[in-house]
PDB file of C-alpha atoms in Angstrom:
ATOM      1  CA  UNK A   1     -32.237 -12.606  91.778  1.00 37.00           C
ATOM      2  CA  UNK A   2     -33.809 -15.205  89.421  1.00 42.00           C
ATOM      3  CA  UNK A   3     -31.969 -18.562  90.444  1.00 44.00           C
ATOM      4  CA  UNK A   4     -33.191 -20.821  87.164  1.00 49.00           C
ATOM      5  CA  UNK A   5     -35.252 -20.183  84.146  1.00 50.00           C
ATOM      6  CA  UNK A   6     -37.924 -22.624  82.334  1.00 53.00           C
ATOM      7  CA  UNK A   7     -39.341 -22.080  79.113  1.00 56.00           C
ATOM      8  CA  UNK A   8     -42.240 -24.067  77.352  1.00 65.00           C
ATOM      9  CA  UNK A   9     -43.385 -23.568  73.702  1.00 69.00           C
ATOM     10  CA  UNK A  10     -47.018 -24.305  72.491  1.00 76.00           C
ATOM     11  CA  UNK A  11     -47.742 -24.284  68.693  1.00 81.00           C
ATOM     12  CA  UNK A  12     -50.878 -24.955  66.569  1.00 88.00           C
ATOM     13  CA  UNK A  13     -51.085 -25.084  62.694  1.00 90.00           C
ATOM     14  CA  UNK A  14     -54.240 -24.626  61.097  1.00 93.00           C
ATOM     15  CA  UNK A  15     -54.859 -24.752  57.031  1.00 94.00           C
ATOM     16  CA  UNK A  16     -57.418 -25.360  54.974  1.00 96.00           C
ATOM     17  CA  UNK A  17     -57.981 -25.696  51.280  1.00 96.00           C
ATOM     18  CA  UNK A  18     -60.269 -25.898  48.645  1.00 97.00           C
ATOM     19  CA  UNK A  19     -59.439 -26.548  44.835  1.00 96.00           C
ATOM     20  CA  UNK A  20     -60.961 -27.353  41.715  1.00 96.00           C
ATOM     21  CA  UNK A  21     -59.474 -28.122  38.258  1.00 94.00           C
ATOM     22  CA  UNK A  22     -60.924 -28.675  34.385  1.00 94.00           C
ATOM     23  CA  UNK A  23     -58.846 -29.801  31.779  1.00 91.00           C
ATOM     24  CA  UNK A  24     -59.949 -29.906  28.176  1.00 89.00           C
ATOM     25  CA  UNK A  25     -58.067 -31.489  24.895  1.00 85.00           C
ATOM     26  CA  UNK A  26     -59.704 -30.000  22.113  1.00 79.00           C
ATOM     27  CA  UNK A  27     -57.497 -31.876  19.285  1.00 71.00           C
ATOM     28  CA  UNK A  28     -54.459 -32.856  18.277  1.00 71.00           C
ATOM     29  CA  UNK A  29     -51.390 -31.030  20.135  1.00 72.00           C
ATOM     30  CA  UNK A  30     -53.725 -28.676  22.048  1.00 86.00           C
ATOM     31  CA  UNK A  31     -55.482 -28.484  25.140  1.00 91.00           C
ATOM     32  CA  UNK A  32     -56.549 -26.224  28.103  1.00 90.00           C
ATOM     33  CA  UNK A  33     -56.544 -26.389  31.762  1.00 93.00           C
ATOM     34  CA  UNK A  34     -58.344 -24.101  33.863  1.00 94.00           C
ATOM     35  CA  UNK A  35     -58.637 -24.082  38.272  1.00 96.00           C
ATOM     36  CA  UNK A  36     -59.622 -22.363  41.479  1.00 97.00           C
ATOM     37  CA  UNK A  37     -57.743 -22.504  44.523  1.00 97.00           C
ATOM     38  CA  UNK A  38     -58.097 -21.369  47.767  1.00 97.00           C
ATOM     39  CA  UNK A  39     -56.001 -21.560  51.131  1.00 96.00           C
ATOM     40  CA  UNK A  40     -56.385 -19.979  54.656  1.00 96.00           C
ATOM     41  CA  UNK A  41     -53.232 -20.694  57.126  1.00 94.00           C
ATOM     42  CA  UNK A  42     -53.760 -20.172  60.991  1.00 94.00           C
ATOM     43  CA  UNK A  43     -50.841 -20.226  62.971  1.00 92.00           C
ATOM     44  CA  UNK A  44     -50.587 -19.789  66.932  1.00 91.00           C
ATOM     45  CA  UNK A  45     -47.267 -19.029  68.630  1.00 86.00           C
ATOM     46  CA  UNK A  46     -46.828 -19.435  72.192  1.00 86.00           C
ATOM     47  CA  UNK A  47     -43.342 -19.114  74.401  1.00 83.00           C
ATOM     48  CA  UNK A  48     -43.623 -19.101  78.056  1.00 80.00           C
ATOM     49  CA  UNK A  49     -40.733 -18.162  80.183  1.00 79.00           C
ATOM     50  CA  UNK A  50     -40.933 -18.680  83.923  1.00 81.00           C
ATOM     51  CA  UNK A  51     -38.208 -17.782  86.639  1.00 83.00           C
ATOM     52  CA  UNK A  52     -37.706 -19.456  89.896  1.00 81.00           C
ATOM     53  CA  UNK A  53     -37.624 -16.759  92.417  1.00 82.00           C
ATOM     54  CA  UNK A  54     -36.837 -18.024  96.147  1.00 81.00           C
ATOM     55  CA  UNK A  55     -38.738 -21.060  95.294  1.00 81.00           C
ATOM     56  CA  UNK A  56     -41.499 -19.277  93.787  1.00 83.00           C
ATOM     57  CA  UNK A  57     -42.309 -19.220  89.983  1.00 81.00           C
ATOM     58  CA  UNK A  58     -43.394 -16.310  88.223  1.00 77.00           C
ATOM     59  CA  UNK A  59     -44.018 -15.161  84.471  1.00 74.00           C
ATOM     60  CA  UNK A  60     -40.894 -13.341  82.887  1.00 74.00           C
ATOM     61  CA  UNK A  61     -40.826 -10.522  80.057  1.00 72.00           C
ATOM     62  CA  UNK A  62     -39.251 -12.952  77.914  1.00 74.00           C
ATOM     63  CA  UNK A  63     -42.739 -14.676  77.445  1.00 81.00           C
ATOM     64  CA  UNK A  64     -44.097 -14.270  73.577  1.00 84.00           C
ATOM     65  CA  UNK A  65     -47.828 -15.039  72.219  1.00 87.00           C
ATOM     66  CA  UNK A  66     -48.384 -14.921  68.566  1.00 90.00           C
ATOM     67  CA  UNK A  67     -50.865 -15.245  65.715  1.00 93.00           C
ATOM     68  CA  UNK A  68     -50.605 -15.000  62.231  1.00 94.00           C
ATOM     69  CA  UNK A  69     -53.085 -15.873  59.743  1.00 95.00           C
ATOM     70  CA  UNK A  70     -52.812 -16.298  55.730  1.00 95.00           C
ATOM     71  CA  UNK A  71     -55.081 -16.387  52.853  1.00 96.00           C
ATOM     72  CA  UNK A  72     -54.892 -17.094  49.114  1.00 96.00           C
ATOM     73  CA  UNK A  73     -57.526 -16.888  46.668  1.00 97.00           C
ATOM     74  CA  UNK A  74     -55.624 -18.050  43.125  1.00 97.00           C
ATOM     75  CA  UNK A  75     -57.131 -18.756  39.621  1.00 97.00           C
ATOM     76  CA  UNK A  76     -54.723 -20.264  36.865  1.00 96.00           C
ATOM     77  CA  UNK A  77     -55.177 -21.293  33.113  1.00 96.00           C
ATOM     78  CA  UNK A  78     -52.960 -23.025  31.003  1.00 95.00           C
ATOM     79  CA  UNK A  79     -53.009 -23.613  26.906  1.00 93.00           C
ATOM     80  CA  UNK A  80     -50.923 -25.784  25.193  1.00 92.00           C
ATOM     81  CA  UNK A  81     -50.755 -26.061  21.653  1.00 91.00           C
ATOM     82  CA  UNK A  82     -48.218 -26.758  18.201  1.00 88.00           C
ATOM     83  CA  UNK A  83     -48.062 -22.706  16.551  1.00 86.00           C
ATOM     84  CA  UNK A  84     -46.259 -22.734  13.613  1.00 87.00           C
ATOM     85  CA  UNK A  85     -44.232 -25.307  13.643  1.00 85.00           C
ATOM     86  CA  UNK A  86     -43.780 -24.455  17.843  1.00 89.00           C
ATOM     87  CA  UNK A  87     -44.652 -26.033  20.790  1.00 92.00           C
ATOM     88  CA  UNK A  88     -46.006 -23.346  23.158  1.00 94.00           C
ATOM     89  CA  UNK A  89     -47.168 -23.374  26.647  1.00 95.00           C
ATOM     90  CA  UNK A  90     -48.688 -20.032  27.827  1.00 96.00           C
ATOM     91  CA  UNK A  91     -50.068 -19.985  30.971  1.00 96.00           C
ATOM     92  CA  UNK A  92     -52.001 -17.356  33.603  1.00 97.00           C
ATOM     93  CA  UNK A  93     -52.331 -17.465  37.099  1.00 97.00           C
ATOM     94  CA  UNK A  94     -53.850 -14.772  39.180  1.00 97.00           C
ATOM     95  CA  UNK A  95     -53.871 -14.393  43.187  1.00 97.00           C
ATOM     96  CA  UNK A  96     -55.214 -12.110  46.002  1.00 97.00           C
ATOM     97  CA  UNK A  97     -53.688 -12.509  49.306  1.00 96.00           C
ATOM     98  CA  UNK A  98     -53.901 -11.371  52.736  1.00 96.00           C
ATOM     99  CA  UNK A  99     -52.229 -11.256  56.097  1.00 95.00           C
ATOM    100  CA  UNK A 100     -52.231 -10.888  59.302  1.00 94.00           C
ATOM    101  CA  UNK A 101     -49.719 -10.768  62.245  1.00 93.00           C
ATOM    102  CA  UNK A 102     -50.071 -10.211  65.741  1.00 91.00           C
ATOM    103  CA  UNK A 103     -47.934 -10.060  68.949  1.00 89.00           C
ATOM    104  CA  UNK A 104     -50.680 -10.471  71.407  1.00 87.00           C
ATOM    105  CA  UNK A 105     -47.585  -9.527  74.212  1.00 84.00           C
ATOM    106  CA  UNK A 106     -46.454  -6.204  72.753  1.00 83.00           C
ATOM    107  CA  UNK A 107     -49.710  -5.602  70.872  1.00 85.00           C
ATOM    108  CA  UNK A 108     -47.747  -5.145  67.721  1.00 84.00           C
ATOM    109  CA  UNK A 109     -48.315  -6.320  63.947  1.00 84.00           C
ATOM    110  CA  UNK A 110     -49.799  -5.336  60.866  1.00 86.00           C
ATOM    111  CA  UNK A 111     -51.891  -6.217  57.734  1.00 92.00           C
ATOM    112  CA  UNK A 112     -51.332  -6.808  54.636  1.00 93.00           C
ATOM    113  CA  UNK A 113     -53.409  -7.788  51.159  1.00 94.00           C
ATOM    114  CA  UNK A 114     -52.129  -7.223  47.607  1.00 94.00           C
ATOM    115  CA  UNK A 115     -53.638  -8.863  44.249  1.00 95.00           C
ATOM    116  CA  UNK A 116     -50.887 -10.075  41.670  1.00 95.00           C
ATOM    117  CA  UNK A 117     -50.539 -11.622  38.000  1.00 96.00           C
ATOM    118  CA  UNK A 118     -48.191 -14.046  37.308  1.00 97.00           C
ATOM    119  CA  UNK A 119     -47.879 -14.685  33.594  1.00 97.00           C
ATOM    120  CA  UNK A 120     -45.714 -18.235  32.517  1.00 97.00           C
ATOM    121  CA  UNK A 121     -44.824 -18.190  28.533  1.00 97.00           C
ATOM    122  CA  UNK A 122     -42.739 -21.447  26.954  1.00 96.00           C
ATOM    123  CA  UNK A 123     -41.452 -21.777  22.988  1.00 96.00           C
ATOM    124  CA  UNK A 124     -40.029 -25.026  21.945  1.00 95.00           C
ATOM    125  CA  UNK A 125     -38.763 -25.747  17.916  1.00 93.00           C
ATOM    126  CA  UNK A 126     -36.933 -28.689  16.974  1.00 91.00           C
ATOM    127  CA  UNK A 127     -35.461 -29.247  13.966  1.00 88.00           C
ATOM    128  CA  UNK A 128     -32.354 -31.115  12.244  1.00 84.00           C
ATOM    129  CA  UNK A 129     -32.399 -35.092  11.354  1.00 84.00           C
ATOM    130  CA  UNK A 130     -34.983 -36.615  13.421  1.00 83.00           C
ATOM    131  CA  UNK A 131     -35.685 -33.627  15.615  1.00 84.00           C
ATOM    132  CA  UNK A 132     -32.666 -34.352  17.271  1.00 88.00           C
ATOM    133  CA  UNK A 133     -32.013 -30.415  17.751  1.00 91.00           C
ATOM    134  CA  UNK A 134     -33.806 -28.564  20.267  1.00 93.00           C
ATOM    135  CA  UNK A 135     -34.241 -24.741  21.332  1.00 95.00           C
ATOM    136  CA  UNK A 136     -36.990 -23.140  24.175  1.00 96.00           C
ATOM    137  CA  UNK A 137     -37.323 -19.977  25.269  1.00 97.00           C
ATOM    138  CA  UNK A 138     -38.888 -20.139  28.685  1.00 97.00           C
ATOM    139  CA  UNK A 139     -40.189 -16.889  31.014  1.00 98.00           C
ATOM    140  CA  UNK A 140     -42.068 -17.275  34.610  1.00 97.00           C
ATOM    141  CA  UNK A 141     -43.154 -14.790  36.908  1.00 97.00           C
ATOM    142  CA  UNK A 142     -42.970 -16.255  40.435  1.00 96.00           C
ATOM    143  CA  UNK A 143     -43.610 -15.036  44.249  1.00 95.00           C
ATOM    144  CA  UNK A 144     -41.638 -15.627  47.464  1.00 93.00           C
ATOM    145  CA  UNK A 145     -43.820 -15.018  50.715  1.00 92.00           C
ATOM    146  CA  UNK A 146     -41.084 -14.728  53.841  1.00 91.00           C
ATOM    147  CA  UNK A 147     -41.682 -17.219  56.434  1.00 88.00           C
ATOM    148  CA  UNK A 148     -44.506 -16.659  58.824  1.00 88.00           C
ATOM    149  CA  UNK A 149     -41.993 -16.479  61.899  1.00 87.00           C
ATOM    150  CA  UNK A 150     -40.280 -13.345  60.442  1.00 90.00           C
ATOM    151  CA  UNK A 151     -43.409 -11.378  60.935  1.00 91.00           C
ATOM    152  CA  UNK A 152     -43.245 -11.813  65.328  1.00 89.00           C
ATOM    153  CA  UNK A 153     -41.748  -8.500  66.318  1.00 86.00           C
ATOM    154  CA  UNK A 154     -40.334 -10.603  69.111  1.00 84.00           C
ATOM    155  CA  UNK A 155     -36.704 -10.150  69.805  1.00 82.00           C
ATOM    156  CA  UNK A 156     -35.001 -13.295  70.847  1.00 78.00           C
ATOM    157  CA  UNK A 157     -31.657 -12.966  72.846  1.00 76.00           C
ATOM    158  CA  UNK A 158     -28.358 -15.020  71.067  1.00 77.00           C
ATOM    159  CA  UNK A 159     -26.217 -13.823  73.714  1.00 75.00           C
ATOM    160  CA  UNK A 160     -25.442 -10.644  75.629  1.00 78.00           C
ATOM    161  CA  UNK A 161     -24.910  -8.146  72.897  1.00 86.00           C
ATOM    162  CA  UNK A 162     -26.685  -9.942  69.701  1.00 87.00           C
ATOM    163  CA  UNK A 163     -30.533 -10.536  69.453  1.00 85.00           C
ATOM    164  CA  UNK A 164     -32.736 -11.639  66.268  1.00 87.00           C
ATOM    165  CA  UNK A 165     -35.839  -9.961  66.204  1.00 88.00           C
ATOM    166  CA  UNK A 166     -38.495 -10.246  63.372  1.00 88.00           C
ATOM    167  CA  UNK A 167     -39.957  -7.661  61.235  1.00 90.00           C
ATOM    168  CA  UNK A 168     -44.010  -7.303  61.144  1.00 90.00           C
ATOM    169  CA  UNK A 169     -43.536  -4.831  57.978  1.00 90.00           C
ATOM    170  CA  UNK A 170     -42.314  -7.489  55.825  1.00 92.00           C
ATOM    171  CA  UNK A 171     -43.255  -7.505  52.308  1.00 94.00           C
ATOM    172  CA  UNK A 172     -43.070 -10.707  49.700  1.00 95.00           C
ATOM    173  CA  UNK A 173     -40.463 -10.883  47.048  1.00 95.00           C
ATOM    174  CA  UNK A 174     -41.229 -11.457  43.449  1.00 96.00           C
ATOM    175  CA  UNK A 175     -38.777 -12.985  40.619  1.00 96.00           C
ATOM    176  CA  UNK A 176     -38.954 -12.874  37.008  1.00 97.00           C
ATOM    177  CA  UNK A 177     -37.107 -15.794  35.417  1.00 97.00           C
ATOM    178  CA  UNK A 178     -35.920 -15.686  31.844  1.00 98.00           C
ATOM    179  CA  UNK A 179     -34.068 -18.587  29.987  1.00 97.00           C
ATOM    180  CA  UNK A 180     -32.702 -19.850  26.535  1.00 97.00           C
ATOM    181  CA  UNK A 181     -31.639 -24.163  26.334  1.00 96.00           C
ATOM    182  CA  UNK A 182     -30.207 -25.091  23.314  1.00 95.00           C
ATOM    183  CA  UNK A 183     -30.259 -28.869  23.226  1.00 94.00           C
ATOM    184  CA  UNK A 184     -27.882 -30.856  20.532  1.00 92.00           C
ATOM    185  CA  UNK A 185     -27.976 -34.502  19.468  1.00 90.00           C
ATOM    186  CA  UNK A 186     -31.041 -34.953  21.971  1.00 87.00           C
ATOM    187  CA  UNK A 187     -27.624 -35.451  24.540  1.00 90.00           C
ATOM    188  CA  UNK A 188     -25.669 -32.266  24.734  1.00 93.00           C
ATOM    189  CA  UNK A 189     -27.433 -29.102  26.515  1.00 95.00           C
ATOM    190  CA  UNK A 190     -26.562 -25.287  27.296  1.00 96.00           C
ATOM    191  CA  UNK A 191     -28.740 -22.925  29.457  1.00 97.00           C
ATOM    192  CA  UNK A 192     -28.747 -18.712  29.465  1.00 97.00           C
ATOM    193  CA  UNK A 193     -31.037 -17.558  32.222  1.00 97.00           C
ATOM    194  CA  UNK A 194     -31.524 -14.429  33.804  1.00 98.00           C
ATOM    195  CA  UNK A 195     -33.053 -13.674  37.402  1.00 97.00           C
ATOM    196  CA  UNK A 196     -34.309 -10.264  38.533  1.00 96.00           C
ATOM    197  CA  UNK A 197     -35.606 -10.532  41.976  1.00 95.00           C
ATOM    198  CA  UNK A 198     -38.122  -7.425  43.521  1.00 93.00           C
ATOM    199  CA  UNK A 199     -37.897  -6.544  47.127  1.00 92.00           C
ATOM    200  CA  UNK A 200     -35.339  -9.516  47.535  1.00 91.00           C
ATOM    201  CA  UNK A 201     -35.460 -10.749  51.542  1.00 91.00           C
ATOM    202  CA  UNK A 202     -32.705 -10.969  53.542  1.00 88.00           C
ATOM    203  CA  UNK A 203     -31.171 -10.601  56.615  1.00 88.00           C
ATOM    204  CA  UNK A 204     -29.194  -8.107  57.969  1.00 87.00           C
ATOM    205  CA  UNK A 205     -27.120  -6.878  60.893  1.00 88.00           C
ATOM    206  CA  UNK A 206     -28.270  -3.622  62.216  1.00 87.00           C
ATOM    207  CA  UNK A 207     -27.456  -1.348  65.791  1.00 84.00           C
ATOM    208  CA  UNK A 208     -29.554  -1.663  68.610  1.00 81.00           C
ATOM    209  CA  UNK A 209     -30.847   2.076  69.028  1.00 81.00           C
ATOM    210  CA  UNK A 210     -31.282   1.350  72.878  1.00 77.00           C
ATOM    211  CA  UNK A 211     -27.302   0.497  73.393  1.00 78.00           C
ATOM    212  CA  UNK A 212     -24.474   0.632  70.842  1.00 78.00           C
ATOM    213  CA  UNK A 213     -22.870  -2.350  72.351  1.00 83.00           C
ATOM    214  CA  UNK A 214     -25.442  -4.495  70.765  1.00 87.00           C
ATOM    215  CA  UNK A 215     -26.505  -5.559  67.740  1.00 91.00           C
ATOM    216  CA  UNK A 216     -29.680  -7.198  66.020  1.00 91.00           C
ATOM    217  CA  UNK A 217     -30.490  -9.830  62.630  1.00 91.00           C
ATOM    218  CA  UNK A 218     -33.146  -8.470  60.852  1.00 91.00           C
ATOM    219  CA  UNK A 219     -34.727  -9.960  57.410  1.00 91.00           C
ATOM    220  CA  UNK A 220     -35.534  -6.982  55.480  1.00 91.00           C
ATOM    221  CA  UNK A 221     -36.604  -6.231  52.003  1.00 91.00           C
ATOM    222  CA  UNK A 222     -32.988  -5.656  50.674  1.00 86.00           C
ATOM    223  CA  UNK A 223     -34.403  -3.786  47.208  1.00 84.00           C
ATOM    224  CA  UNK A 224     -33.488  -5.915  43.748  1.00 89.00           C
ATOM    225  CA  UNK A 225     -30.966  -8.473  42.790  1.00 93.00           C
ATOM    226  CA  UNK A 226     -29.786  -9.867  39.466  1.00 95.00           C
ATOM    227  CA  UNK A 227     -28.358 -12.718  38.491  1.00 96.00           C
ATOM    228  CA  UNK A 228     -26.847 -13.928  34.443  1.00 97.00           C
ATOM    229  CA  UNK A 229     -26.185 -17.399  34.472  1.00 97.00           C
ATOM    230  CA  UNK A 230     -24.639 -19.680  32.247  1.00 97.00           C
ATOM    231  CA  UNK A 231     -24.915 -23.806  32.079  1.00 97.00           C
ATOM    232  CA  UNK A 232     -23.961 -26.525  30.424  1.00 96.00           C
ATOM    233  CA  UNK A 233     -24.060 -30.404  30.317  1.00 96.00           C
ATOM    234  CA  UNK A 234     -22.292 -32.951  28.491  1.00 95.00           C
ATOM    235  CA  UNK A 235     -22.855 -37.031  29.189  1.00 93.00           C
ATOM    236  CA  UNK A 236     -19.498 -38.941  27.093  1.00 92.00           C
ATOM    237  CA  UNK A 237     -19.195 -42.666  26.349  1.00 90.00           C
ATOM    238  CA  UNK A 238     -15.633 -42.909  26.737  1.00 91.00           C
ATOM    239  CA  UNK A 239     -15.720 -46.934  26.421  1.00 91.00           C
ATOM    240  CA  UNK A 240     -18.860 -49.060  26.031  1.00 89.00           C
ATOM    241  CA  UNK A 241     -18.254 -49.471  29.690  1.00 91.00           C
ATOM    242  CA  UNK A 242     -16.927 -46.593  30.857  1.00 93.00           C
ATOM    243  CA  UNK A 243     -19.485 -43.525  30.450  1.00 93.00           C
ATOM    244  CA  UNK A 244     -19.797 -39.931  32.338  1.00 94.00           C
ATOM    245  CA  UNK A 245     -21.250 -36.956  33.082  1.00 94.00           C
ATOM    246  CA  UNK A 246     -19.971 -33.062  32.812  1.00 95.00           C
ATOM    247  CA  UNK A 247     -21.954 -30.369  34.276  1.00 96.00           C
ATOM    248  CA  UNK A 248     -20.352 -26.940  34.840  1.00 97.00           C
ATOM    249  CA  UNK A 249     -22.284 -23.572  35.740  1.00 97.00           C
ATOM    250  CA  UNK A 250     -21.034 -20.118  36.032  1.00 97.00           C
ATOM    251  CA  UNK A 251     -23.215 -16.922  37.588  1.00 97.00           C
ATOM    252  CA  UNK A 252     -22.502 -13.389  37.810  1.00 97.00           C
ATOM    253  CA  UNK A 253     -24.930 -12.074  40.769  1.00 94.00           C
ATOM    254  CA  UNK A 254     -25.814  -8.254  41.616  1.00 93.00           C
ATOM    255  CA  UNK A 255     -27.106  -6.852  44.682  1.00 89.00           C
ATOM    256  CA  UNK A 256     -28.417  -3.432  45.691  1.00 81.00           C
ATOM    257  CA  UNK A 257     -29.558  -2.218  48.822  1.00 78.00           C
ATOM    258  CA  UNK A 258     -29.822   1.087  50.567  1.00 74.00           C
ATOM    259  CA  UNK A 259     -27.738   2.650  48.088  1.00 75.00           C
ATOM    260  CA  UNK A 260     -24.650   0.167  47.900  1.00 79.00           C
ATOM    261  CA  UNK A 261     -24.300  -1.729  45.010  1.00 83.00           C
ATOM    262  CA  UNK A 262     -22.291  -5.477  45.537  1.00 87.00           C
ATOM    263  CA  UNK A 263     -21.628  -7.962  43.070  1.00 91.00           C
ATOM    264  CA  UNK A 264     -20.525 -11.686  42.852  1.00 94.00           C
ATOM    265  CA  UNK A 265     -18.952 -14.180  40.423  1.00 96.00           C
ATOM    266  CA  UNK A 266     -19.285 -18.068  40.906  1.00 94.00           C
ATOM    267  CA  UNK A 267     -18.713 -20.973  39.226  1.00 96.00           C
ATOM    268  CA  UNK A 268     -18.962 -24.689  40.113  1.00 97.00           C
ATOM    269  CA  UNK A 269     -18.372 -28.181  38.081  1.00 97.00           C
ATOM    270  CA  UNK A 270     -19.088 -31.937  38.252  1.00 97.00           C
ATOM    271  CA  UNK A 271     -18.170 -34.935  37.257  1.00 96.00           C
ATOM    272  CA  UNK A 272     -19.707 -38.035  37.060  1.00 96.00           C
ATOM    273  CA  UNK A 273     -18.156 -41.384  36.208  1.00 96.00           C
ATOM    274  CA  UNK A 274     -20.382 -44.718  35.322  1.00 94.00           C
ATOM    275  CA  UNK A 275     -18.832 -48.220  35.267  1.00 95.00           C
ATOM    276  CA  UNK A 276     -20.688 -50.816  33.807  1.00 92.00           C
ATOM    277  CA  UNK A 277     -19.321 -54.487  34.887  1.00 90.00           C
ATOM    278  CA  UNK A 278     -21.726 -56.632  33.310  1.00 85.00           C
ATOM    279  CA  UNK A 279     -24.317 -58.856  34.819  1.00 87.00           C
ATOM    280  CA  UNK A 280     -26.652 -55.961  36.172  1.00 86.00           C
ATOM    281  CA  UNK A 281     -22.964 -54.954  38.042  1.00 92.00           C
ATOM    282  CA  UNK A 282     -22.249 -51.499  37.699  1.00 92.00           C
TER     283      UNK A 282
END
């Protein structure tokens, strides 16, 4: 039998870009920005196990070699500009992507290329004595690729009955952000925002079909998650030298995935306390 192992790991990152940008004022309160982007991401893999068999040493099936590649072709605008008494922001940004993953060991992977819009649109109105009152209404369309690592079908042993193994079939995740900030005195603030999240990644903890005494962590596209948030923030002079901080934020958070529905409440708070001594002592 084997009487010691050795393993060496050989990586090599490769990415290129290529971008171009035009911005524009026309007048007064409103201008445009326009770009071009492109990316292509090369990444190489390599584990090599060897054993030492009666002083000889020889390649074991633990041994992993693999490639992934990425590219991004993106083109964005942006306008800002005062609309009735508003300031709005409305921007554009469009993408095609591509993929491709590899095990050059088990000859397993798979391709992937999708073309997305993601539309960004901001309000802002002040009003009150000085414009010392604020509201925005803010929306944002945003992706989340998974890390390149998850794609490596590779299965890599935590102990005798657990193993991690990626997922070639791994799709991105895409969140829609939507948020109202009221903003009083130009000091005091308060935040509503809601998350929906598409094909949310995570991981999970499934039965090894080859022995039911082990198990394996997979990230997976869990289905859609939701989450209602509420924040606010406070600073208070208590004494000329005495001032502080109060944050507080509270989220309700809903999950579903292959037919179970879960859900979460949190809340956290903070306080910060500034001391001013005098003589640039604080």
């Amino acid at each position: 039998s084997p009487s010691r192992g050795l393993g060496d790991v050989y990586k090599r990152q490769e990415i290129y870009t290529a971008r171009a940008d035009f911005e524009k004022k026309t007048r007064v309160a409103t201008s445009y920005a326009f770009g071009a982007k492109y990316s292509d991401s090369s990444i190489g893999s390599d584990l090599f196990y060897k054993v030492n068999t009666g002083g000889v040493w020889q390649d074991d099936a633990r041994s992993n070699r693999f490639r992934y590649r990425e590219k991004v072709w993106a083109a964005y605008g942006r306008m800002n500009t005062r609309l009735w008494g508003n300031n709005v922001t409305v921007g554009l940004r469009v993408e095609n992507t591509s993929v491709d993953s590899r095990s050059l060991t088990t000859n397993e992977g798979g391709s992937q290329s999708y073309f997305d819009f993601f539309p960004s649109v901001s309000i802002q109105r002040t009003f009150g004595e000085k414009d010392k009152h604020s509201l925005s209404l803010n929306y944002s369309r945003r992706i989340s690729r998974p890390y390149y690592g998850i794609f490596n079908p590779y299965s890599v042993p935590m102990g005798e009955f657990s193993s991690i193994t990626g997922n070639p079939d791994i799709k991105p995740s895409y969140v829609n952000r939507y948020s109202a900030t009221g903003v009083i005195f130009s000091r005091y603030s308060i935040t509503l925002g809601y998350t929906h999240t598409a094909d949310a990644i995570g991981q999970v903890v499934l039965q090894d079909p080859s022995s039911a005494d082990k198990t394996i962590y997979k990230h997976v596209n869990i289905g859609s998650t939701d989450a209602l948030a509420l924040s606010v923030s406070a600073p208070v002079q208590v004494w000329k030298w005495w001032g502080m901080n109060i944050n507080a934020t509270a989220q309700q958070y809903w999950q579903t995935f292959d037919g179970q529905d879960d859900d979460k409440f949190f809340w956290q708070a903070g306080l910060q306390n500034n001391f001013n001594f005098g003589k640039g002592w604080s």
